[in-house]
mmCIF file of C-alpha atoms in Angstrom:
data_model
loop_
_atom_site.group_PDB
_atom_site.id
_atom_site.type_symbol
_atom_site.label_atom_id
_atom_site.label_comp_id
_atom_site.label_asym_id
_atom_site.label_seq_id
_atom_site.Cartn_x
_atom_site.Cartn_y
_atom_site.Cartn_z
ATOM 1 C CA MET A 483 172.028 56.191 47.429
ATOM 2 C CA HIS A 484 170.011 53.246 48.659
ATOM 3 C CA VAL A 485 170.503 52.006 52.195
ATOM 4 C CA GLN A 486 169.698 48.362 52.834
ATOM 5 C CA PRO A 487 167.113 47.855 55.571
ATOM 6 C CA GLY A 488 168.454 46.851 58.942
ATOM 7 C CA PRO A 489 167.168 44.262 61.400
ATOM 8 C CA ALA A 490 163.480 43.891 62.018
ATOM 9 C CA PRO A 491 162.187 46.733 64.204
ATOM 10 C CA SER A 492 161.390 45.907 67.776
ATOM 11 C CA ALA A 493 158.175 47.925 67.800
ATOM 12 C CA GLU A 494 154.977 46.085 68.557
ATOM 13 C CA ARG A 495 153.461 44.595 65.417
ATOM 14 C CA ARG A 496 149.829 44.148 64.552
ATOM 15 C CA PRO A 497 148.314 41.896 61.864
ATOM 16 C CA VAL A 498 147.698 43.440 58.483
ATOM 17 C CA THR A 499 144.101 44.279 57.582
ATOM 18 C CA VAL A 500 142.813 45.653 54.333
ATOM 19 C CA ALA A 501 139.666 47.236 52.947
ATOM 20 C CA VAL A 502 137.825 45.179 50.366
ATOM 21 C CA ALA A 503 136.046 46.586 47.347
ATOM 22 C CA PRO A 504 133.400 44.538 45.505
ATOM 23 C CA PRO A 505 133.093 43.129 42.918
ATOM 24 C CA SER A 506 135.751 40.416 43.101
ATOM 25 C CA PRO A 507 138.760 40.917 40.833
ATOM 26 C CA SER A 508 139.079 39.169 37.520
ATOM 27 C CA PRO A 509 140.454 35.607 37.461
ATOM 28 C CA GLY A 510 143.790 36.904 36.186
ATOM 29 C CA ARG A 511 144.063 39.445 38.998
ATOM 30 C CA ARG A 512 142.947 36.846 41.525
ATOM 31 C CA ARG A 513 145.720 34.535 40.385
ATOM 32 C CA LEU A 514 148.199 37.370 40.817
ATOM 33 C CA LEU A 515 147.028 38.057 44.341
ATOM 34 C CA ARG A 516 146.690 34.420 45.445
ATOM 35 C CA GLY A 517 149.566 32.753 43.568
ATOM 36 C CA ALA A 518 150.166 29.327 45.068
ATOM 37 C CA ALA A 519 153.551 28.984 46.777
ATOM 38 C CA ALA A 520 154.163 32.601 45.867
ATOM 39 C CA GLY A 521 155.541 35.195 48.199
ATOM 40 C CA LEU A 522 152.221 36.888 48.904
ATOM 41 C CA ALA A 523 149.041 34.818 49.094
ATOM 42 C CA LEU A 524 146.027 36.873 50.078
ATOM 43 C CA ALA A 525 143.427 34.852 51.951
ATOM 44 C CA VAL A 526 140.416 37.102 51.682
ATOM 45 C CA LEU A 527 137.505 36.804 54.074
ATOM 46 C CA GLY A 528 134.345 38.145 52.528
ATOM 47 C CA GLY A 529 135.361 39.433 49.089
ATOM 48 C CA GLY A 530 138.044 40.246 46.539
ATOM 49 C CA ALA A 531 141.240 42.086 47.404
ATOM 50 C CA ALA A 532 141.092 45.875 47.170
ATOM 51 C CA LEU A 533 143.033 47.453 44.343
ATOM 52 C CA LEU A 534 144.203 51.054 44.331
ATOM 53 C CA GLY A 535 141.720 53.236 42.553
ATOM 54 C CA ALA A 536 138.792 50.914 43.291
ATOM 55 C CA GLY A 537 135.396 52.330 44.157
ATOM 56 C CA ARG A 538 133.295 52.037 47.305
ATOM 57 C CA GLU A 539 135.026 50.261 50.166
ATOM 58 C CA GLU A 540 133.769 47.645 52.601
ATOM 59 C CA SER A 541 135.833 46.352 55.485
ATOM 60 C CA ALA A 542 137.073 42.793 55.631
ATOM 61 C CA ALA A 543 140.071 41.040 57.120
ATOM 62 C CA VAL A 544 142.957 39.791 55.034
ATOM 63 C CA THR A 545 145.898 37.687 56.082
ATOM 64 C CA VAL A 546 149.008 38.265 54.011
ATOM 65 C CA THR A 547 151.062 35.102 54.223
ATOM 66 C CA GLU A 548 154.548 34.131 53.244
ATOM 67 C CA THR A 549 156.520 30.966 53.751
ATOM 68 C CA GLY A 550 156.785 30.514 57.482
ATOM 69 C CA GLY A 551 153.935 32.658 58.738
ATOM 70 C CA THR A 552 151.815 35.774 58.611
ATOM 71 C CA MET A 553 153.153 39.080 57.360
ATOM 72 C CA ARG A 554 152.873 41.816 59.960
ATOM 73 C CA LEU A 555 153.783 45.477 59.834
ATOM 74 C CA PRO A 556 154.899 47.767 62.706
ATOM 75 C CA TRP A 557 151.975 50.157 62.609
ATOM 76 C CA PRO A 558 152.177 53.489 64.464
ATOM 77 C CA LYS A 559 150.715 53.339 67.960
ATOM 78 C CA ASP A 560 148.664 56.495 67.334
ATOM 79 C CA GLY A 561 147.086 58.219 64.373
ATOM 80 C CA GLN A 562 146.475 56.243 61.204
ATOM 81 C CA ALA A 563 148.470 54.727 58.382
ATOM 82 C CA GLY A 564 148.171 52.676 55.223
ATOM 83 C CA VAL A 565 150.544 50.727 52.988
ATOM 84 C CA ALA A 566 150.055 49.529 49.412
ATOM 85 C CA VAL A 567 152.087 48.068 46.562
ATOM 86 C CA THR A 568 151.574 49.301 43.006
ATOM 87 C CA GLY A 569 150.014 46.604 40.878
ATOM 88 C CA LEU A 570 149.085 44.523 43.919
ATOM 89 C CA GLY A 571 146.863 46.650 46.120
ATOM 90 C CA VAL A 572 146.480 47.703 49.713
ATOM 91 C CA LEU A 573 148.496 45.639 52.175
ATOM 92 C CA GLY A 574 146.761 47.146 55.161
ATOM 93 C CA THR A 575 145.668 50.122 57.214
ATOM 94 C CA SER A 576 145.863 50.971 60.883
ATOM 95 C CA GLY A 577 143.922 53.288 63.139
ATOM 96 C CA GLU A 578 140.406 54.552 62.682
ATOM 97 C CA GLN A 579 140.078 55.835 59.134
ATOM 98 C CA LYS A 580 138.291 59.049 60.028
ATOM 99 C CA PRO A 581 139.102 62.399 58.375
ATOM 100 C CA VAL A 582 141.905 64.322 60.113
ATOM 101 C CA PRO A 583 143.894 67.435 59.151
ATOM 102 C CA ILE A 584 146.666 66.534 56.692
ATOM 103 C CA ALA A 585 148.659 69.810 56.565
ATOM 104 C CA SER A 586 150.998 70.088 53.557
ATOM 105 C CA VAL A 587 150.281 66.598 52.245
ATOM 106 C CA THR A 588 147.449 68.618 50.666
ATOM 107 C CA LYS A 589 149.984 69.896 48.132
ATOM 108 C CA VAL A 590 150.096 66.471 46.476
ATOM 109 C CA MET A 591 146.545 67.027 45.248
ATOM 110 C CA THR A 592 147.465 70.558 44.180
ATOM 111 C CA ALA A 593 150.263 69.149 42.024
ATOM 112 C CA TYR A 594 148.015 66.337 40.749
ATOM 113 C CA VAL A 595 145.346 68.758 39.489
ATOM 114 C CA VAL A 596 147.902 71.090 37.886
ATOM 115 C CA LEU A 597 149.702 68.256 36.074
ATOM 116 C CA ARG A 598 146.472 66.523 35.102
ATOM 117 C CA ASP A 599 145.088 69.649 33.452
ATOM 118 C CA ARG A 600 148.379 71.137 32.220
ATOM 119 C CA PRO A 601 150.653 68.135 31.752
ATOM 120 C CA LEU A 602 154.396 68.406 31.261
ATOM 121 C CA ARG A 603 156.764 65.996 29.605
ATOM 122 C CA GLN A 604 160.047 65.151 31.236
ATOM 123 C CA GLY A 605 162.535 67.881 30.320
ATOM 124 C CA GLU A 606 159.825 70.494 29.706
ATOM 125 C CA SER A 607 159.596 73.602 31.891
ATOM 126 C CA GLY A 608 156.101 74.677 30.871
ATOM 127 C CA PRO A 609 154.729 78.197 30.554
ATOM 128 C CA ARG A 610 156.078 81.103 32.565
ATOM 129 C CA VAL A 611 154.083 82.444 35.490
ATOM 130 C CA THR A 612 154.531 85.984 36.797
ATOM 131 C CA VAL A 613 154.647 86.256 40.577
ATOM 132 C CA ASP A 614 151.918 88.588 41.796
ATOM 133 C CA GLN A 615 152.158 90.998 44.723
ATOM 134 C CA ARG A 616 150.150 88.747 46.997
ATOM 135 C CA ALA A 617 152.522 85.807 46.609
ATOM 136 C CA SER A 618 155.459 88.150 47.152
ATOM 137 C CA ASP A 619 153.967 89.620 50.329
ATOM 138 C CA GLU A 620 153.246 86.134 51.671
ATOM 139 C CA SER A 621 156.954 85.294 51.352
ATOM 140 C CA HIS A 622 157.548 87.208 54.578
ATOM 141 C CA SER A 623 154.966 85.404 56.705
ATOM 142 C CA LEU A 624 156.218 84.188 60.084
ATOM 143 C CA HIS A 625 153.239 81.876 60.626
ATOM 144 C CA GLU A 626 153.474 79.418 57.748
ATOM 145 C CA SER A 627 155.855 77.688 55.366
ATOM 146 C CA THR A 628 156.629 79.955 52.399
ATOM 147 C CA VAL A 629 159.310 80.459 49.745
ATOM 148 C CA ARG A 630 161.074 83.683 48.826
ATOM 149 C CA ILE A 631 159.636 84.993 45.569
ATOM 150 C CA SER A 632 159.218 88.584 44.391
ATOM 151 C CA ALA A 633 156.484 90.440 42.525
ATOM 152 C CA GLY A 634 157.245 90.479 38.808
ATOM 153 C CA GLN A 635 159.561 87.469 39.030
ATOM 154 C CA GLU A 636 158.934 84.947 36.269
ATOM 155 C CA LEU A 637 158.887 81.268 37.181
ATOM 156 C CA THR A 638 158.097 78.299 34.989
ATOM 157 C CA GLN A 639 155.334 75.868 35.802
ATOM 158 C CA ARG A 640 157.926 73.259 36.761
ATOM 159 C CA GLN A 641 159.768 75.689 39.033
ATOM 160 C CA LEU A 642 156.544 76.521 40.836
ATOM 161 C CA LEU A 643 155.840 72.812 41.290
ATOM 162 C CA GLU A 644 159.346 72.427 42.720
ATOM 163 C CA LEU A 645 158.728 75.290 45.151
ATOM 164 C CA LEU A 646 155.412 73.660 46.054
ATOM 165 C CA LEU A 647 156.742 70.155 46.694
ATOM 166 C CA LEU A 648 160.321 70.504 47.956
ATOM 167 C CA PRO A 649 160.354 73.334 50.534
ATOM 168 C CA SER A 650 156.529 73.191 50.783
ATOM 169 C CA GLY A 651 155.803 76.806 49.900
ATOM 170 C CA ASN A 652 152.246 77.760 50.805
ATOM 171 C CA ASN A 653 152.492 80.944 48.740
ATOM 172 C CA ALA A 654 153.628 78.864 45.762
ATOM 173 C CA ALA A 655 150.560 76.649 46.229
ATOM 174 C CA ARG A 656 148.175 79.592 46.226
ATOM 175 C CA LEU A 657 149.930 81.219 43.247
ATOM 176 C CA LEU A 658 149.647 77.974 41.268
ATOM 177 C CA ALA A 659 145.960 77.802 42.124
ATOM 178 C CA ARG A 660 145.287 81.344 40.918
ATOM 179 C CA TRP A 661 147.308 80.787 37.738
ATOM 180 C CA HIS A 662 145.529 77.519 36.997
ATOM 181 C CA SER A 663 141.913 78.485 37.755
ATOM 182 C CA GLY A 664 141.723 82.245 38.167
ATOM 183 C CA THR A 665 140.798 82.041 41.842
ATOM 184 C CA GLU A 666 141.788 79.823 44.721
ATOM 185 C CA GLU A 667 138.140 78.957 45.310
ATOM 186 C CA ALA A 668 137.714 77.669 41.762
ATOM 187 C CA PHE A 669 140.870 75.602 42.090
ATOM 188 C CA VAL A 670 139.766 74.069 45.397
ATOM 189 C CA ALA A 671 136.500 73.023 43.752
ATOM 190 C CA LYS A 672 138.591 71.153 41.155
ATOM 191 C CA MET A 673 140.623 69.524 43.934
ATOM 192 C CA ASN A 674 137.439 68.176 45.491
ATOM 193 C CA ARG A 675 136.110 66.949 42.158
ATOM 194 C CA ALA A 676 139.401 65.163 41.525
ATOM 195 C CA ALA A 677 139.187 63.544 44.967
ATOM 196 C CA LYS A 678 135.685 62.308 44.205
ATOM 197 C CA GLU A 679 136.818 60.888 40.861
ATOM 198 C CA LEU A 680 139.597 58.975 42.622
ATOM 199 C CA GLY A 681 137.145 57.482 45.127
ATOM 200 C CA MET A 682 138.444 59.566 48.044
ATOM 201 C CA SER A 683 135.090 59.602 49.803
ATOM 202 C CA ARG A 684 136.383 60.806 53.175
ATOM 203 C CA THR A 685 138.389 63.779 51.892
ATOM 204 C CA THR A 686 137.575 67.494 51.889
ATOM 205 C CA TYR A 687 139.937 70.166 50.577
ATOM 206 C CA THR A 688 139.416 73.786 51.658
ATOM 207 C CA GLY A 689 142.646 75.297 50.323
ATOM 208 C CA PRO A 690 145.539 74.443 48.000
ATOM 209 C CA SER A 691 148.270 74.559 50.659
ATOM 210 C CA GLY A 692 147.010 72.584 53.661
ATOM 211 C CA LEU A 693 147.338 75.529 56.027
ATOM 212 C CA GLU A 694 143.676 75.216 56.979
ATOM 213 C CA ALA A 695 142.891 72.509 59.543
ATOM 214 C CA SER A 696 139.546 72.117 57.765
ATOM 215 C CA THR A 697 141.300 70.249 54.937
ATOM 216 C CA ARG A 698 140.881 66.659 56.078
ATOM 217 C CA SER A 699 141.420 63.172 54.752
ATOM 218 C CA THR A 700 142.332 59.619 55.722
ATOM 219 C CA ALA A 701 145.379 57.457 55.106
ATOM 220 C CA ALA A 702 143.295 55.127 52.923
ATOM 221 C CA ASP A 703 142.107 58.018 50.747
ATOM 222 C CA GLN A 704 145.588 59.476 50.416
ATOM 223 C CA LEU A 705 146.890 56.072 49.279
ATOM 224 C CA ARG A 706 144.535 56.349 46.302
ATOM 225 C CA LEU A 707 146.004 59.732 45.450
ATOM 226 C CA ALA A 708 149.578 58.461 45.892
ATOM 227 C CA GLU A 709 148.994 55.674 43.384
ATOM 228 C CA ALA A 710 147.463 58.058 40.848
ATOM 229 C CA VAL A 711 150.001 60.872 41.110
ATOM 230 C CA MET A 712 153.072 58.604 41.072
ATOM 231 C CA ARG A 713 152.121 57.582 37.527
ATOM 232 C CA ASP A 714 153.194 61.051 36.405
ATOM 233 C CA GLU A 715 156.841 61.076 35.337
ATOM 234 C CA VAL A 716 157.375 64.776 36.057
ATOM 235 C CA PHE A 717 155.852 64.529 39.525
ATOM 236 C CA ARG A 718 158.045 61.514 40.317
ATOM 237 C CA SER A 719 161.178 63.322 39.215
ATOM 238 C CA ILE A 720 160.388 66.416 41.295
ATOM 239 C CA VAL A 721 159.639 64.613 44.560
ATOM 240 C CA ALA A 722 162.812 62.530 44.138
ATOM 241 C CA THR A 723 164.935 65.707 43.975
ATOM 242 C CA ARG A 724 166.967 66.654 47.036
ATOM 243 C CA GLU A 725 167.410 70.330 46.171
ATOM 244 C CA VAL A 726 167.072 72.731 43.275
ATOM 245 C CA THR A 727 168.316 76.241 42.550
ATOM 246 C CA VAL A 728 165.805 78.790 41.307
ATOM 247 C CA GLY A 729 166.920 82.161 39.945
ATOM 248 C CA GLY A 730 165.494 85.604 40.590
ATOM 249 C CA GLY A 731 166.626 85.789 44.197
ATOM 250 C CA THR A 732 164.873 82.610 45.331
ATOM 251 C CA GLY A 733 168.123 80.658 45.546
ATOM 252 C CA THR A 734 168.490 76.989 46.482
ATOM 253 C CA VAL A 735 165.562 75.180 48.087
ATOM 254 C CA VAL A 736 165.817 71.836 49.855
ATOM 255 C CA ASN A 737 163.396 68.917 50.011
ATOM 256 C CA THR A 738 161.798 68.618 53.466
ATOM 257 C CA ASN A 739 161.583 64.809 53.174
ATOM 258 C CA LYS A 740 164.647 63.663 55.101
ATOM 259 C CA LEU A 741 163.937 59.981 54.319
ATOM 260 C CA LEU A 742 164.607 60.640 50.636
ATOM 261 C CA GLY A 743 167.400 58.398 49.379
ATOM 262 C CA THR A 744 167.331 56.039 52.360
ATOM 263 C CA SER A 745 165.801 52.557 52.290
ATOM 264 C CA GLY A 746 164.755 53.009 48.683
ATOM 265 C CA VAL A 747 162.644 56.121 49.361
ATOM 266 C CA VAL A 748 161.940 58.127 46.193
ATOM 267 C CA GLY A 749 159.328 60.634 47.510
ATOM 268 C CA VAL A 750 156.809 62.050 48.178
ATOM 269 C CA LYS A 751 155.550 64.775 50.632
ATOM 270 C CA THR A 752 155.763 65.898 54.245
ATOM 271 C CA GLY A 753 153.181 67.769 56.278
ATOM 272 C CA SER A 754 153.078 69.181 59.792
ATOM 273 C CA SER A 755 151.035 71.547 61.913
ATOM 274 C CA THR A 756 149.773 71.648 65.468
ATOM 275 C CA PRO A 757 146.282 70.234 64.674
ATOM 276 C CA ALA A 758 147.579 67.768 62.063
ATOM 277 C CA GLY A 759 150.668 66.660 63.933
ATOM 278 C CA GLY A 760 153.114 64.984 61.583
ATOM 279 C CA ALA A 761 152.094 63.536 58.225
ATOM 280 C CA LEU A 762 154.048 61.826 55.484
ATOM 281 C CA MET A 763 153.132 60.321 52.144
ATOM 282 C CA TRP A 764 156.012 58.158 50.935
ATOM 283 C CA ALA A 765 157.074 55.926 48.092
ATOM 284 C CA ALA A 766 159.893 53.391 48.233
ATOM 285 C CA GLU A 767 161.354 50.925 45.763
ATOM 286 C CA THR A 768 160.781 47.320 46.775
ATOM 287 C CA GLY A 769 164.501 46.639 46.682
ATOM 288 C CA ASP A 770 164.338 43.133 45.222
ATOM 289 C CA GLY A 771 166.024 44.128 41.965
ATOM 290 C CA HIS A 772 163.273 42.649 39.806
ATOM 291 C CA GLY A 773 161.204 45.712 38.928
ATOM 292 C CA GLY A 774 158.631 44.964 41.582
ATOM 293 C CA GLY A 775 157.056 48.415 41.519
ATOM 294 C CA LEU A 776 156.742 50.757 44.469
ATOM 295 C CA ILE A 777 155.632 50.425 48.050
ATOM 296 C CA LEU A 778 153.398 53.387 48.862
ATOM 297 C CA GLY A 779 152.532 54.571 52.333
ATOM 298 C CA VAL A 780 150.743 57.319 54.228
ATOM 299 C CA VAL A 781 151.123 58.137 57.924
ATOM 300 C CA LEU A 782 148.830 60.781 59.439
ATOM 301 C CA HIS A 783 148.097 62.507 62.753
ATOM 302 C CA GLN A 784 151.346 61.676 64.531
ATOM 303 C CA LYS A 785 151.642 63.485 67.884
ATOM 304 C CA ALA A 786 148.849 65.846 66.937
ATOM 305 C CA ASN A 787 148.360 68.939 69.086
ATOM 306 C CA THR A 788 151.980 68.959 70.266
ATOM 307 C CA THR A 789 154.445 70.777 68.007
ATOM 308 C CA PRO A 790 154.838 70.473 64.231
ATOM 309 C CA ALA A 791 158.494 69.468 64.659
ATOM 310 C CA ALA A 792 157.694 66.679 67.129
ATOM 311 C CA GLY A 793 154.850 65.414 64.971
ATOM 312 C CA LEU A 794 156.926 65.381 61.802
ATOM 313 C CA GLN A 795 159.764 63.509 63.499
ATOM 314 C CA GLU A 796 157.290 60.878 64.677
ATOM 315 C CA ALA A 797 155.929 60.605 61.136
ATOM 316 C CA PHE A 798 159.464 60.022 59.846
ATOM 317 C CA ASP A 799 160.178 57.415 62.516
ATOM 318 C CA SER A 800 156.886 55.567 61.998
ATOM 319 C CA SER A 801 157.299 55.598 58.234
ATOM 320 C CA GLU A 802 160.867 54.359 58.383
ATOM 321 C CA ARG A 803 159.804 51.333 60.427
ATOM 322 C CA LEU A 804 157.007 50.549 57.978
ATOM 323 C CA ILE A 805 159.257 50.924 54.940
ATOM 324 C CA THR A 806 161.970 48.697 56.385
ATOM 325 C CA ALA A 807 159.516 45.950 57.361
ATOM 326 C CA ALA A 808 157.500 46.049 54.132
ATOM 327 C CA ARG A 809 160.601 45.934 51.919
ATOM 328 C CA ARG A 810 162.076 43.057 53.898
ATOM 329 C CA GLU A 811 158.959 40.929 53.855
ATOM 330 C CA LEU A 812 158.203 41.560 50.188
ATOM 331 C CA ARG A 813 161.773 40.745 49.260
ATOM 332 C CA GLU A 814 161.693 37.494 51.228
ATOM 333 C CA ALA A 815 158.326 36.543 49.777
ATOM 334 C CA ARG A 816 159.447 37.098 46.200
ATOM 335 C CA ALA A 817 162.643 35.155 46.831
ATOM 336 C CA VAL A 818 160.510 32.194 47.873
ATOM 337 C CA ARG A 819 158.373 32.552 44.762
ATOM 338 C CA ARG A 820 161.406 32.647 42.465
ATOM 339 C CA ALA A 821 162.841 29.565 44.198
#
């Protein structure tokens, strides 16, 4: 179900800014970004427009214009955020891009490393993994998000990824790490190498689940990961799933992303803890009906140091405003271009 965006939000809006990565894009890319009379014309001050996956960043201001004025987004008042469009680049970021705890958004990198090294095709379940005693014991923890799995239970690689990404099972994350690399420490080292390869220069992973507040990143860095991981068909299908039933006593698990299926949202991952506040990485269809790719967004550090529930609700609310505004303005801009 796709819900059409409502009226423009009344929240205070701030101009879009974007990080710029030298060198300047190719002439073809520049024409795409600066198309005359097109919906989005990027007037870049000081360099070429930043593309997802680019290397070292330098700050510069960008005005994203459409017919009738400057595109603005309703950024969260606190924390940090970023929005991008696949194939176009970063529309903007807000807040100081300094590393903050990201809670279970960490699990996106866990899934990325697993699927990069042990890829699945759509429809494949992958090898079977036997649940060890440690993962079973952790099912009963009262201090973290876990899923009910039992020692000796056999789960496929895809099922473990579902338990990782939908109900956000920390014990599933650690079990995947041990299965993949032998030890959690070896897996975390691969997470950090993957982050470096993606240009995530302000990111440090210290565990596969996000339980540790020492795992830190920025919205801009997580946008790079979002663009990379959403290329994977299996990952996309999992994070777009509302619920799934797993045998062996685990039962039905439900996706924690309550925005899924509204305003074109097709994923991706929630996170919440007291030090991290609320966090959400999201992906939404542009909604213009012309295959315009995905709008990607990351909202971090919402109502940090309050309660995980309050922080996550703020992350949902902030993200919903951004999604609605970005879809509306992109749709209007492309309508002008087609006309």
